[in-house]
Amino acid sequence: MGRRSAGRATPRHLKSIDGVPASRSIFSFLVLNAFFPGIVHFLRGKHPVRWAFLAVPAAMWAGATYVGLSAATDRRWLITLLTHPVNSMILIVCLLVISLWYLVTYLDLLRLIRFPLLSRGMKIGVIAVLVPLLVLTSGSTAYAAYLINIGRSALGDIFTGPATADGRTPVKPLLNPVDGRYNILMMGGDAGADREGRRPDSIMAISIDATSGAITTISIPRNLQNAPFPADSPMKAALTNGDGTDGTDGAFNCGDQCIIGNLYAKVNEKYKDLYPNAGDPGAQAMLETSSEILGIKMQAYVIVDMDNFAHLIDLMGGVTINAGGWVPISGAALDNVGGVHLPPEGWIAPGKQKLNGYQALWYSRSRQWVLDYSRNLRQQCIVQAMVKQMDPLTMFTKFSEIAKAGTQIIESDISTAQIGSFIDLALKSQSQPVKRLTIGPPDLVSNVPGQTDFPTYPDFALSKQKVAQLLGKTASATKKPSASSTGASSSAASSSATTQSTTAKPSTPVSTPKPTTSSAPAITKEYLQQLAVAEYNGDAAAGATLTSLLANNGNCTPG
């Protein structure tokens, strides 16, 4: 018999796979698995377990569709999913399961395509396609879980609040709007080497409309005296029945040392036992006195540590502003209240510029030769610039560092379960006008005859009245201002408060003041430094000149 002619051998890389149609190419299997992980395994045979390989990708796509549609129709739902401690943990687990499923199906797919039997060139091609697909599927879902977990941990560290004296972490209930608003007290300060405990340099009440997200900011000067407490506050009883060292008649009113900026440290040092269930007794006392000063219920606090604030700015790549006037970078403080400093170590010039963290910190906190009001305006400008210039690419590439910095900068007793709601309101607020008021100059002046310095001689009935007007409320719970309030001082206060409580518009940078005579020197940092040194050495006229030249340094707009 003649020899049977031999047929052409099928190349090894095209050999059919049991349970998989022979017409499918290996690269098709790899790509198809990226969209339906496990679908190739479903097609491999008739064993009942193969249905699991169909159920998992079906559930994955059903879940992704649900999340996508929900996020598209309800932004708040998505934010809550990412920030709620329980919901975010469920999401992390789901992402890790998907990542592991991709890894398992791809590795087993190598077995199905008989990878060891492939030619050398085919192996290289499979690896060249498989590695990017693994990164895009298993790697990306695992990395997403990692980022969400970092954010979840950071939010937990920031918003859990400090533990009580006996080691318990207070459970903060969800906040309910009061008269349609959420009222949060924000304090900014640090505990530097020249300070006794943490002292807030910036105290600001933020009142948020619970529906529209519209924000009203009310600044309380740090040097406000005679801070009162509500009737149910333990501090009121302590300062009524105490030895009078820190105040009498239930108020923190022992003189210049009893400014509201010192209250936080004083309570944590001397009166913390009055608040056994509070993680931060000083913050709780600040909430109480702020409520009494403003006539609104302050519900929670946020404390910003200014020392670490500079690091966050650096991570963001700096912040660009349009500065309206010269701002000194103050020299070392020569007393424990920061009232006397060595001459400035530098100056921030007027004009558009990018500030690094160190410069932005000083731009936010400097108050030499100006009122606290100017500093408050600059602080608002820096925050607005940070939000406006937030770069998504920077946030993505440095997310872990920024989240870690956040835990070192911010402390709050707001429940993490409610963060999603506040983020949603913050996003709404971007399209809303901002109202603002300062409980002191230039918005309010004292009604005490012969005294106009409101922080030193406060009229709390007047402050409550102005806050009520600003928020559109009726100040029925406050007594009417005294007869003297109808005089010129009250008229000036009313006019100023009305101006500031209208929609806040960006301050227009004002050019540097020009000398009044042709013989006056040009305003440069060298000239300003010369004046500062002269003032430090006792030249009062030099100090007065600096006060005049720096009067416009509160003017600032985001760059």
Coordinates of C-alpha atoms in Angstrom, one line a residue, residues 18 24 30 35 42 88 105 114 136 140 144 175 199 207 269 288 296-297 300 328 372 476 490 546:
D18 CA -11.2 22.0 25.1
R24 CA -11.2 32.2 18.9
L30 CA -7.2 38.1 26.8
F35 CA -14.6 43.2 29.9
F42 CA -17.8 29.9 31.2
S88 CA -16.8 53.1 51.9
T105 CA -9.1 34.5 35.9
R114 CA -1.6 26.1 27.3
L136 CA -5.7 48.2 33.8
S140 CA -6.5 49.8 38.8
A144 CA -8.8 52.6 43.7
L175 CA -26.3 67.2 63.3
R199 CA -4.4 79.5 71.3
S207 CA -23.4 79.2 59.1
E269 CA -5.5 73.8 81.6
E288 CA -20.7 77.6 74.3
I296 CA -27.1 81.1 67.4
K297 CA -26.5 77.5 68.4
A300 CA -19.6 71.4 66.0
P328 CA 5.3 91.7 57.1
D372 CA -7.4 91.5 62.9
S476 CA -36.4 88.3 69.8
S490 CA -24.4 102.8 66.5
L546 CA 3.8 101.8 58.9

